[in-house]
mmCIF file of C-alpha atoms in Angstrom:
data_model
loop_
_atom_site.group_PDB
_atom_site.id
_atom_site.type_symbol
_atom_site.label_atom_id
_atom_site.label_comp_id
_atom_site.label_asym_id
_atom_site.label_seq_id
_atom_site.Cartn_x
_atom_site.Cartn_y
_atom_site.Cartn_z
ATOM 1 C CA MET E 1 0.543 0.035 0.189
ATOM 2 C CA THR E 2 1.366 3.313 -0.612
ATOM 3 C CA ALA E 3 -1.915 5.774 -0.815
ATOM 4 C CA GLN E 4 -1.727 8.220 2.528
ATOM 5 C CA ILE E 5 -4.693 7.500 5.014
ATOM 6 C CA ILE E 6 -6.576 10.359 4.830
ATOM 7 C CA ASP E 7 -8.359 9.759 8.127
ATOM 8 C CA GLY E 8 -11.579 11.140 8.724
ATOM 9 C CA ARG E 9 -12.929 10.249 12.637
ATOM 10 C CA ARG E 10 -8.839 12.270 13.218
ATOM 11 C CA VAL E 11 -9.839 15.842 12.105
ATOM 12 C CA ALA E 12 -13.660 15.265 13.805
ATOM 13 C CA GLU E 13 -11.734 15.234 16.575
ATOM 14 C CA GLU E 14 -9.838 17.934 15.536
ATOM 15 C CA LEU E 15 -13.040 20.157 14.136
ATOM 16 C CA ARG E 16 -15.336 18.823 17.175
ATOM 17 C CA ARG E 17 -12.654 20.321 19.947
ATOM 18 C CA LEU E 18 -12.499 23.627 17.745
ATOM 19 C CA LEU E 19 -16.216 23.381 17.805
ATOM 20 C CA ARG E 20 -15.787 22.789 21.892
ATOM 21 C CA GLU E 21 -14.337 26.018 22.814
ATOM 22 C CA ARG E 22 -16.961 28.039 20.459
ATOM 23 C CA VAL E 23 -19.975 26.658 21.874
ATOM 24 C CA GLY E 24 -17.917 27.671 25.498
ATOM 25 C CA ALA E 25 -18.142 31.002 24.517
ATOM 26 C CA LEU E 26 -20.936 31.543 22.893
ATOM 27 C CA ASN E 27 -23.112 29.868 25.493
ATOM 28 C CA ALA E 28 -20.759 32.293 28.147
ATOM 29 C CA ALA E 29 -22.555 34.874 25.926
ATOM 30 C CA GLY E 30 -25.906 34.466 27.188
ATOM 31 C CA GLY E 31 -25.978 31.874 23.415
ATOM 32 C CA SER E 32 -26.951 28.829 22.295
ATOM 33 C CA ALA E 33 -26.731 26.223 19.333
ATOM 34 C CA GLY E 34 -28.985 23.359 18.841
ATOM 35 C CA ILE E 35 -29.940 20.947 15.570
ATOM 36 C CA GLY E 36 -33.706 19.837 15.149
ATOM 37 C CA THR E 37 -34.614 17.372 12.845
ATOM 38 C CA LEU E 38 -37.854 16.535 10.654
ATOM 39 C CA ARG E 39 -38.152 13.030 9.845
ATOM 40 C CA VAL E 40 -40.789 11.115 7.988
ATOM 41 C CA GLY E 41 -41.713 7.605 7.660
ATOM 42 C CA ASP E 42 -39.172 5.395 8.994
ATOM 43 C CA ASP E 43 -36.159 4.669 6.701
ATOM 44 C CA PHE E 44 -33.171 3.096 8.068
ATOM 45 C CA GLY E 45 -30.107 5.737 6.603
ATOM 46 C CA ALA E 46 -33.009 8.206 8.411
ATOM 47 C CA ARG E 47 -32.984 6.529 11.895
ATOM 48 C CA MET E 48 -28.932 6.210 11.631
ATOM 49 C CA TYR E 49 -28.619 9.571 10.105
ATOM 50 C CA ARG E 50 -30.391 11.446 12.770
ATOM 51 C CA GLY E 51 -29.229 9.247 15.604
ATOM 52 C CA ALA E 52 -25.820 10.086 15.064
ATOM 53 C CA VAL E 53 -26.132 13.190 14.917
ATOM 54 C CA ALA E 54 -27.888 13.348 17.621
ATOM 55 C CA LYS E 55 -24.933 12.249 19.429
ATOM 56 C CA THR E 56 -23.081 14.770 17.020
ATOM 57 C CA CYS E 57 -24.762 17.069 19.508
ATOM 58 C CA SER E 58 -24.232 15.588 22.404
ATOM 59 C CA GLY E 59 -20.536 14.695 21.906
ATOM 60 C CA LEU E 60 -20.389 18.932 21.995
ATOM 61 C CA GLY E 61 -23.428 20.400 24.071
ATOM 62 C CA LEU E 62 -25.448 21.927 21.392
ATOM 63 C CA ARG E 63 -29.305 20.707 21.697
ATOM 64 C CA SER E 64 -31.253 18.278 19.625
ATOM 65 C CA ARG E 65 -34.430 17.946 19.221
ATOM 66 C CA ALA E 66 -36.246 14.436 16.544
ATOM 67 C CA VAL E 67 -39.489 15.165 15.053
ATOM 68 C CA ASP E 68 -41.090 11.900 13.458
ATOM 69 C CA LEU E 69 -43.818 11.488 11.592
ATOM 70 C CA PRO E 70 -45.039 8.937 10.087
ATOM 71 C CA SER E 71 -45.001 7.842 6.440
ATOM 72 C CA THR E 72 -48.446 8.643 6.235
ATOM 73 C CA ALA E 73 -47.763 12.758 7.419
ATOM 74 C CA GLY E 74 -49.302 15.331 4.140
ATOM 75 C CA ARG E 75 -47.320 18.246 3.430
ATOM 76 C CA GLU E 76 -49.270 20.224 5.919
ATOM 77 C CA GLU E 77 -48.002 18.244 8.946
ATOM 78 C CA VAL E 78 -45.277 18.470 7.140
ATOM 79 C CA GLU E 79 -44.899 21.830 7.598
ATOM 80 C CA GLU E 80 -46.426 22.608 10.631
ATOM 81 C CA ALA E 81 -44.071 20.113 12.404
ATOM 82 C CA LEU E 82 -40.751 22.347 10.184
ATOM 83 C CA GLN E 83 -43.021 25.574 11.498
ATOM 84 C CA SER E 84 -42.382 24.048 14.711
ATOM 85 C CA LEU E 85 -38.801 23.788 14.819
ATOM 86 C CA ASN E 86 -38.371 27.481 12.485
ATOM 87 C CA VAL E 87 -39.461 28.877 15.968
ATOM 88 C CA ASP E 88 -38.047 26.982 18.594
ATOM 89 C CA GLU E 89 -35.638 30.013 19.428
ATOM 90 C CA GLY E 90 -33.112 26.444 21.086
ATOM 91 C CA VAL E 91 -33.377 25.322 17.449
ATOM 92 C CA SER E 92 -30.094 27.221 15.272
ATOM 93 C CA GLY E 93 -30.295 24.480 12.827
ATOM 94 C CA ILE E 94 -33.624 22.532 10.762
ATOM 95 C CA LEU E 95 -32.046 19.104 9.188
ATOM 96 C CA LEU E 96 -34.800 17.806 6.841
ATOM 97 C CA LEU E 97 -33.843 13.849 6.825
ATOM 98 C CA ARG E 98 -34.145 11.980 3.406
ATOM 99 C CA PRO E 99 -35.906 10.176 1.275
ATOM 100 C CA LEU E 100 -38.946 11.086 1.782
ATOM 101 C CA PRO E 101 -41.792 9.619 1.143
ATOM 102 C CA PRO E 102 -42.676 9.483 -2.729
ATOM 103 C CA HIS E 103 -46.158 11.643 -1.701
ATOM 104 C CA LEU E 104 -43.874 14.622 -0.544
ATOM 105 C CA GLU E 105 -41.462 16.922 -2.852
ATOM 106 C CA GLU E 106 -38.422 17.417 -1.018
ATOM 107 C CA ALA E 107 -37.891 21.278 -3.221
ATOM 108 C CA SER E 108 -41.059 22.632 -1.618
ATOM 109 C CA LEU E 109 -41.437 22.079 2.056
ATOM 110 C CA ALA E 110 -37.307 23.434 1.218
ATOM 111 C CA GLU E 111 -38.439 25.962 1.245
ATOM 112 C CA ARG E 112 -40.005 25.995 4.483
ATOM 113 C CA ILE E 113 -37.031 25.963 6.464
ATOM 114 C CA LEU E 114 -35.784 29.505 7.391
ATOM 115 C CA PRO E 115 -32.358 30.409 5.728
ATOM 116 C CA HIS E 116 -30.356 31.070 8.334
ATOM 117 C CA LYS E 117 -31.784 27.625 9.887
ATOM 118 C CA ASP E 118 -31.173 26.279 6.804
ATOM 119 C CA ILE E 119 -27.475 24.419 7.672
ATOM 120 C CA ASP E 120 -27.332 21.741 5.075
ATOM 121 C CA CYS E 121 -28.599 23.385 2.220
ATOM 122 C CA LEU E 122 -31.833 22.855 0.856
ATOM 123 C CA ASN E 123 -33.261 25.832 0.878
ATOM 124 C CA PRO E 124 -33.430 26.854 -2.942
ATOM 125 C CA ALA E 125 -32.754 30.461 -1.818
ATOM 126 C CA ASN E 126 -28.960 29.778 0.375
ATOM 127 C CA LEU E 127 -28.878 26.860 -3.657
ATOM 128 C CA GLY E 128 -28.772 29.574 -5.114
ATOM 129 C CA ARG E 129 -26.817 31.368 -3.759
ATOM 130 C CA LEU E 130 -23.913 28.157 -3.585
ATOM 131 C CA PHE E 131 -24.103 28.212 -6.882
ATOM 132 C CA GLY E 132 -24.098 31.523 -7.445
ATOM 133 C CA GLY E 133 -20.004 31.648 -5.299
ATOM 134 C CA ARG E 134 -22.012 34.023 -2.821
ATOM 135 C CA ARG E 135 -21.597 32.231 1.621
ATOM 136 C CA ALA E 136 -24.543 29.961 2.069
ATOM 137 C CA TRP E 137 -24.392 27.373 5.101
ATOM 138 C CA PRO E 138 -22.366 24.264 2.629
ATOM 139 C CA PRO E 139 -24.062 20.771 2.539
ATOM 140 C CA ALA E 140 -22.398 18.229 5.170
ATOM 141 C CA THR E 141 -21.069 15.518 3.185
ATOM 142 C CA PRO E 142 -19.704 18.234 0.409
ATOM 143 C CA ALA E 143 -18.531 20.554 3.543
ATOM 144 C CA ALA E 144 -16.403 17.226 4.932
ATOM 145 C CA CYS E 145 -15.296 16.074 1.184
ATOM 146 C CA LEU E 146 -14.151 20.187 0.503
ATOM 147 C CA GLU E 147 -11.879 20.129 5.158
ATOM 148 C CA LEU E 148 -10.443 16.458 3.668
ATOM 149 C CA MET E 149 -9.631 18.248 0.225
ATOM 150 C CA GLU E 150 -7.745 21.035 1.288
ATOM 151 C CA ARG E 151 -6.027 19.691 4.113
ATOM 152 C CA ARG E 152 -4.500 17.088 1.653
ATOM 153 C CA LEU E 153 -3.595 20.343 -0.315
ATOM 154 C CA ALA E 154 -2.481 21.821 2.898
ATOM 155 C CA GLU E 155 0.209 18.964 3.005
ATOM 156 C CA GLN E 156 1.797 19.143 -0.415
ATOM 157 C CA GLY E 157 2.472 23.316 0.688
ATOM 158 C CA VAL E 158 -0.229 25.379 -1.485
ATOM 159 C CA PRO E 159 -1.454 28.060 0.135
ATOM 160 C CA ALA E 160 -5.134 28.179 1.237
ATOM 161 C CA ALA E 161 -6.160 30.902 -1.193
ATOM 162 C CA GLU E 162 -5.352 30.045 -4.361
ATOM 163 C CA GLY E 163 -7.307 26.973 -3.474
ATOM 164 C CA PHE E 164 -7.446 24.747 -6.616
ATOM 165 C CA ALA E 165 -5.872 27.153 -8.748
ATOM 166 C CA GLY E 166 -3.880 24.807 -11.279
ATOM 167 C CA ALA E 167 -6.081 20.939 -11.142
ATOM 168 C CA HIS E 168 -8.518 18.903 -12.482
ATOM 169 C CA VAL E 169 -11.104 17.882 -9.648
ATOM 170 C CA VAL E 170 -13.324 15.051 -11.275
ATOM 171 C CA ILE E 171 -16.681 14.369 -9.184
ATOM 172 C CA VAL E 172 -17.857 11.130 -9.965
ATOM 173 C CA GLY E 173 -21.854 11.697 -9.641
ATOM 174 C CA ARG E 174 -24.409 14.582 -9.224
ATOM 175 C CA SER E 175 -26.551 13.925 -6.855
ATOM 176 C CA PRO E 176 -28.725 16.664 -6.197
ATOM 177 C CA SER E 177 -27.339 16.078 -2.184
ATOM 178 C CA VAL E 178 -23.455 15.601 -2.932
ATOM 179 C CA GLY E 179 -22.081 15.457 -6.707
ATOM 180 C CA ARG E 180 -24.098 19.183 -7.363
ATOM 181 C CA PRO E 181 -23.168 21.657 -5.335
ATOM 182 C CA LEU E 182 -19.849 20.203 -4.259
ATOM 183 C CA ALA E 183 -19.023 21.212 -8.636
ATOM 184 C CA ALA E 184 -20.437 24.821 -7.627
ATOM 185 C CA MET E 185 -17.500 24.748 -4.143
ATOM 186 C CA VAL E 186 -14.785 23.092 -6.361
ATOM 187 C CA LEU E 187 -15.621 25.736 -9.042
ATOM 188 C CA ASN E 188 -15.197 28.967 -6.469
ATOM 189 C CA ARG E 189 -12.548 27.835 -4.736
ATOM 190 C CA HIS E 190 -10.226 27.461 -9.074
ATOM 191 C CA ALA E 191 -10.529 24.339 -9.962
ATOM 192 C CA THR E 192 -10.718 23.127 -13.450
ATOM 193 C CA LEU E 193 -13.272 20.839 -13.360
ATOM 194 C CA THR E 194 -15.172 17.657 -14.643
ATOM 195 C CA VAL E 195 -18.648 15.850 -13.508
ATOM 196 C CA CYS E 196 -18.705 12.541 -14.616
ATOM 197 C CA HIS E 197 -22.279 9.785 -13.646
ATOM 198 C CA SER E 198 -24.103 7.095 -15.056
ATOM 199 C CA HIS E 199 -23.846 7.864 -18.781
ATOM 200 C CA SER E 200 -20.811 8.337 -18.757
ATOM 201 C CA ALA E 201 -19.748 4.870 -17.572
ATOM 202 C CA ARG E 202 -21.855 3.761 -20.300
ATOM 203 C CA ALA E 203 -20.982 5.735 -22.835
ATOM 204 C CA GLY E 204 -17.189 3.856 -21.992
ATOM 205 C CA VAL E 205 -15.230 7.631 -21.290
ATOM 206 C CA LEU E 206 -15.125 6.586 -17.745
ATOM 207 C CA VAL E 207 -11.696 5.592 -16.857
ATOM 208 C CA GLU E 208 -10.119 8.071 -19.593
ATOM 209 C CA ILE E 209 -11.224 10.638 -17.562
ATOM 210 C CA CYS E 210 -10.808 9.907 -14.141
ATOM 211 C CA ARG E 211 -7.231 9.296 -14.946
ATOM 212 C CA GLU E 212 -6.842 13.333 -16.224
ATOM 213 C CA ALA E 213 -7.518 13.975 -12.194
ATOM 214 C CA ASP E 214 -5.718 15.773 -9.776
ATOM 215 C CA TYR E 215 -8.388 14.813 -7.038
ATOM 216 C CA LEU E 216 -11.018 11.988 -7.689
ATOM 217 C CA VAL E 217 -14.639 12.785 -5.922
ATOM 218 C CA ALA E 218 -16.041 9.045 -5.573
ATOM 219 C CA ALA E 219 -20.213 9.393 -5.065
ATOM 220 C CA ILE E 220 -21.992 8.210 -7.344
ATOM 221 C CA GLY E 221 -23.385 4.911 -5.065
ATOM 222 C CA VAL E 222 -21.899 1.829 -7.329
ATOM 223 C CA ALA E 223 -19.594 -0.537 -4.473
ATOM 224 C CA GLU E 224 -16.090 0.180 -5.430
ATOM 225 C CA LEU E 225 -16.683 1.388 -8.605
ATOM 226 C CA ILE E 226 -13.728 3.284 -8.511
ATOM 227 C CA ARG E 227 -10.070 0.861 -9.805
ATOM 228 C CA ALA E 228 -7.043 1.411 -10.032
ATOM 229 C CA GLU E 229 -7.150 1.291 -13.588
ATOM 230 C CA HIS E 230 -9.366 4.967 -13.181
ATOM 231 C CA VAL E 231 -6.815 6.409 -11.183
ATOM 232 C CA LYS E 232 -3.678 8.837 -12.390
ATOM 233 C CA PRO E 233 -0.440 7.451 -10.131
ATOM 234 C CA GLY E 234 -0.288 10.070 -6.994
ATOM 235 C CA ALA E 235 -4.150 11.431 -6.579
ATOM 236 C CA THR E 236 -5.928 12.219 -4.071
ATOM 237 C CA VAL E 237 -9.251 9.951 -4.028
ATOM 238 C CA ILE E 238 -11.753 11.175 -2.207
ATOM 239 C CA ASP E 239 -14.923 7.873 -1.407
ATOM 240 C CA VAL E 240 -18.495 9.204 -0.892
ATOM 241 C CA GLY E 241 -19.713 6.262 -0.874
ATOM 242 C CA ILE E 242 -21.682 3.769 1.504
ATOM 243 C CA ASN E 243 -22.691 0.312 0.505
ATOM 244 C CA GLU E 244 -23.662 -3.124 1.453
ATOM 245 C CA VAL E 245 -21.865 -6.199 0.078
ATOM 246 C CA VAL E 246 -21.666 -9.338 0.387
ATOM 247 C CA GLU E 247 -18.764 -11.208 0.747
ATOM 248 C CA CYS E 248 -18.471 -14.980 -0.344
ATOM 249 C CA ALA E 249 -17.092 -17.281 2.001
ATOM 250 C CA GLY E 250 -15.915 -19.420 -0.896
ATOM 251 C CA CYS E 251 -13.760 -17.150 -3.514
ATOM 252 C CA GLY E 252 -13.773 -13.207 -0.761
ATOM 253 C CA ARG E 253 -15.961 -11.728 -4.436
ATOM 254 C CA ARG E 254 -17.606 -9.686 -2.441
ATOM 255 C CA VAL E 255 -21.136 -9.417 -4.917
ATOM 256 C CA PRO E 256 -23.648 -6.354 -3.398
ATOM 257 C CA GLY E 257 -27.554 -6.467 -3.731
ATOM 258 C CA LEU E 258 -27.706 -8.672 -1.323
ATOM 259 C CA VAL E 259 -30.053 -7.107 0.955
ATOM 260 C CA ALA E 260 -32.946 -9.250 3.001
ATOM 261 C CA GLU E 261 -32.632 -11.705 5.339
ATOM 262 C CA PRO E 262 -30.655 -14.723 4.949
ATOM 263 C CA ALA E 263 -33.926 -16.749 5.389
ATOM 264 C CA ASP E 264 -35.604 -15.173 2.788
ATOM 265 C CA VAL E 265 -33.715 -15.544 0.062
ATOM 266 C CA THR E 266 -30.312 -17.662 -1.402
ATOM 267 C CA GLN E 267 -27.642 -15.443 -3.813
ATOM 268 C CA VAL E 268 -25.591 -17.956 -5.753
ATOM 269 C CA CYS E 269 -21.551 -15.790 -6.294
ATOM 270 C CA PRO E 270 -21.560 -15.093 -10.275
ATOM 271 C CA ALA E 271 -17.677 -16.592 -9.206
ATOM 272 C CA CYS E 272 -17.340 -19.857 -7.520
ATOM 273 C CA GLY E 273 -21.951 -20.540 -8.073
ATOM 274 C CA GLY E 274 -21.456 -20.622 -3.678
ATOM 275 C CA LEU E 275 -24.664 -19.730 -1.427
ATOM 276 C CA LEU E 276 -24.418 -16.262 -0.605
ATOM 277 C CA ASP E 277 -26.862 -14.937 2.074
ATOM 278 C CA GLY E 278 -26.481 -11.778 4.568
ATOM 279 C CA SER E 279 -24.258 -13.391 6.855
ATOM 280 C CA ARG E 280 -20.848 -11.219 5.622
ATOM 281 C CA ARG E 281 -21.792 -8.805 5.296
ATOM 282 C CA VAL E 282 -19.352 -5.755 4.733
ATOM 283 C CA THR E 283 -20.272 -1.718 4.462
ATOM 284 C CA VAL E 284 -17.466 -0.935 1.410
ATOM 285 C CA GLY E 285 -17.622 2.715 -1.034
ATOM 286 C CA ASP E 286 -17.414 3.587 -4.123
ATOM 287 C CA VAL E 287 -13.599 2.778 -3.949
ATOM 288 C CA ALA E 288 -12.304 -0.486 -4.418
ATOM 289 C CA PHE E 289 -9.896 0.232 -1.617
ATOM 290 C CA ALA E 290 -7.132 -1.716 -2.074
ATOM 291 C CA GLU E 291 -6.094 -2.494 -5.746
ATOM 292 C CA VAL E 292 -6.733 2.154 -5.403
ATOM 293 C CA ALA E 293 -4.551 2.456 -2.534
ATOM 294 C CA GLU E 294 -1.566 0.988 -4.815
ATOM 295 C CA VAL E 295 -2.015 3.874 -6.577
ATOM 296 C CA ALA E 296 -2.796 6.537 -5.151
ATOM 297 C CA GLY E 297 -1.207 9.078 -3.073
ATOM 298 C CA ALA E 298 -4.401 10.003 -0.655
ATOM 299 C CA LEU E 299 -7.333 8.220 -0.598
ATOM 300 C CA THR E 300 -10.562 7.723 1.889
ATOM 301 C CA PRO E 301 -11.992 5.111 3.311
ATOM 302 C CA VAL E 302 -14.596 4.012 4.548
ATOM 303 C CA PRO E 303 -15.633 3.517 6.904
ATOM 304 C CA GLY E 304 -13.258 6.485 8.444
ATOM 305 C CA GLY E 305 -13.960 8.986 5.764
ATOM 306 C CA VAL E 306 -15.690 11.438 4.601
ATOM 307 C CA GLY E 307 -19.154 10.182 6.626
ATOM 308 C CA ALA E 308 -16.893 10.896 10.088
ATOM 309 C CA VAL E 309 -16.495 14.129 9.577
ATOM 310 C CA THR E 310 -20.161 14.565 7.794
ATOM 311 C CA ASN E 311 -22.064 15.343 10.979
ATOM 312 C CA VAL E 312 -19.051 17.464 13.000
ATOM 313 C CA MET E 313 -19.938 20.023 9.556
ATOM 314 C CA LEU E 314 -23.738 20.274 10.085
ATOM 315 C CA ALA E 315 -22.597 21.130 14.063
ATOM 316 C CA ARG E 316 -20.554 23.385 12.389
ATOM 317 C CA ASN E 317 -23.772 25.204 10.683
ATOM 318 C CA ALA E 318 -25.235 24.861 13.702
ATOM 319 C CA VAL E 319 -22.530 26.950 15.461
ATOM 320 C CA ALA E 320 -22.503 29.666 12.942
ATOM 321 C CA ALA E 321 -25.964 30.117 12.690
ATOM 322 C CA ALA E 322 -26.601 30.711 16.328
ATOM 323 C CA GLU E 323 -23.293 33.162 15.596
ATOM 324 C CA MET E 324 -24.646 34.540 13.637
ATOM 325 C CA THR E 325 -28.151 35.481 15.160
ATOM 326 C CA ARG E 326 -27.064 35.706 18.934
#
């Protein structure tokens, strides 16, 4: 292994230490910060994220308030819940957890979040500011990516004022939660930018484009899509993906797509023909870690990379919002 492993947990702890100092100063001045979450339905990922946010708040001395609604909740009920968080003086930041049930439109609900409490940049007004290069609360996951990338720049001796000038950043994925806002954020820092997506992969140009990247961000939600052949020697690789796969007990191959319990499904390993079940579940990113580590200059692991920093970015926005309105 030649790549430097970017330890997201260490970075997160450094950021938490700085945030605790700011929270202490805020409290001493009579202010307070807190995060309110709104979850509609019982999505497992949303439930886990809510718990992680509450844990982060507890560790920093921030208030957390969770509002949970059934999946049958209508738009009016959700809007009322958002308004209750808007008027709560103990909540400086609001997080609308995704995914929402199909009958609810995210964009129209996001408009109901007060812009100064919109700490994950869902409100179209804040998105417009972000894409226009103006000040806005950055979305938590793209902000975590950028934090890790800028630390890598600093290690390479690049002055912060220069940003990514002269560097080619390739983002694989164009989701509204990661790829698109991150594209705006690196453009605002003078990067040369290319965004790839599923159609890029089908066109057969993904390897060629990715190999031009000085900074390669994988955020497409496909387990271990990015292989060594995609990576320019010495590039920095940021892995945003979180995917569950099953590791074959016979040959060790990792097979995505098995989500049911072992008793509910039988699946055959495409490599050796052995039977798979859910007893060997493994969490992996969008990057084939072991082989890419032999080529990249620096690489984030999964878990312990971007995800470890994301919740701290959310808390940092909530603290900044409280400081601004104190």
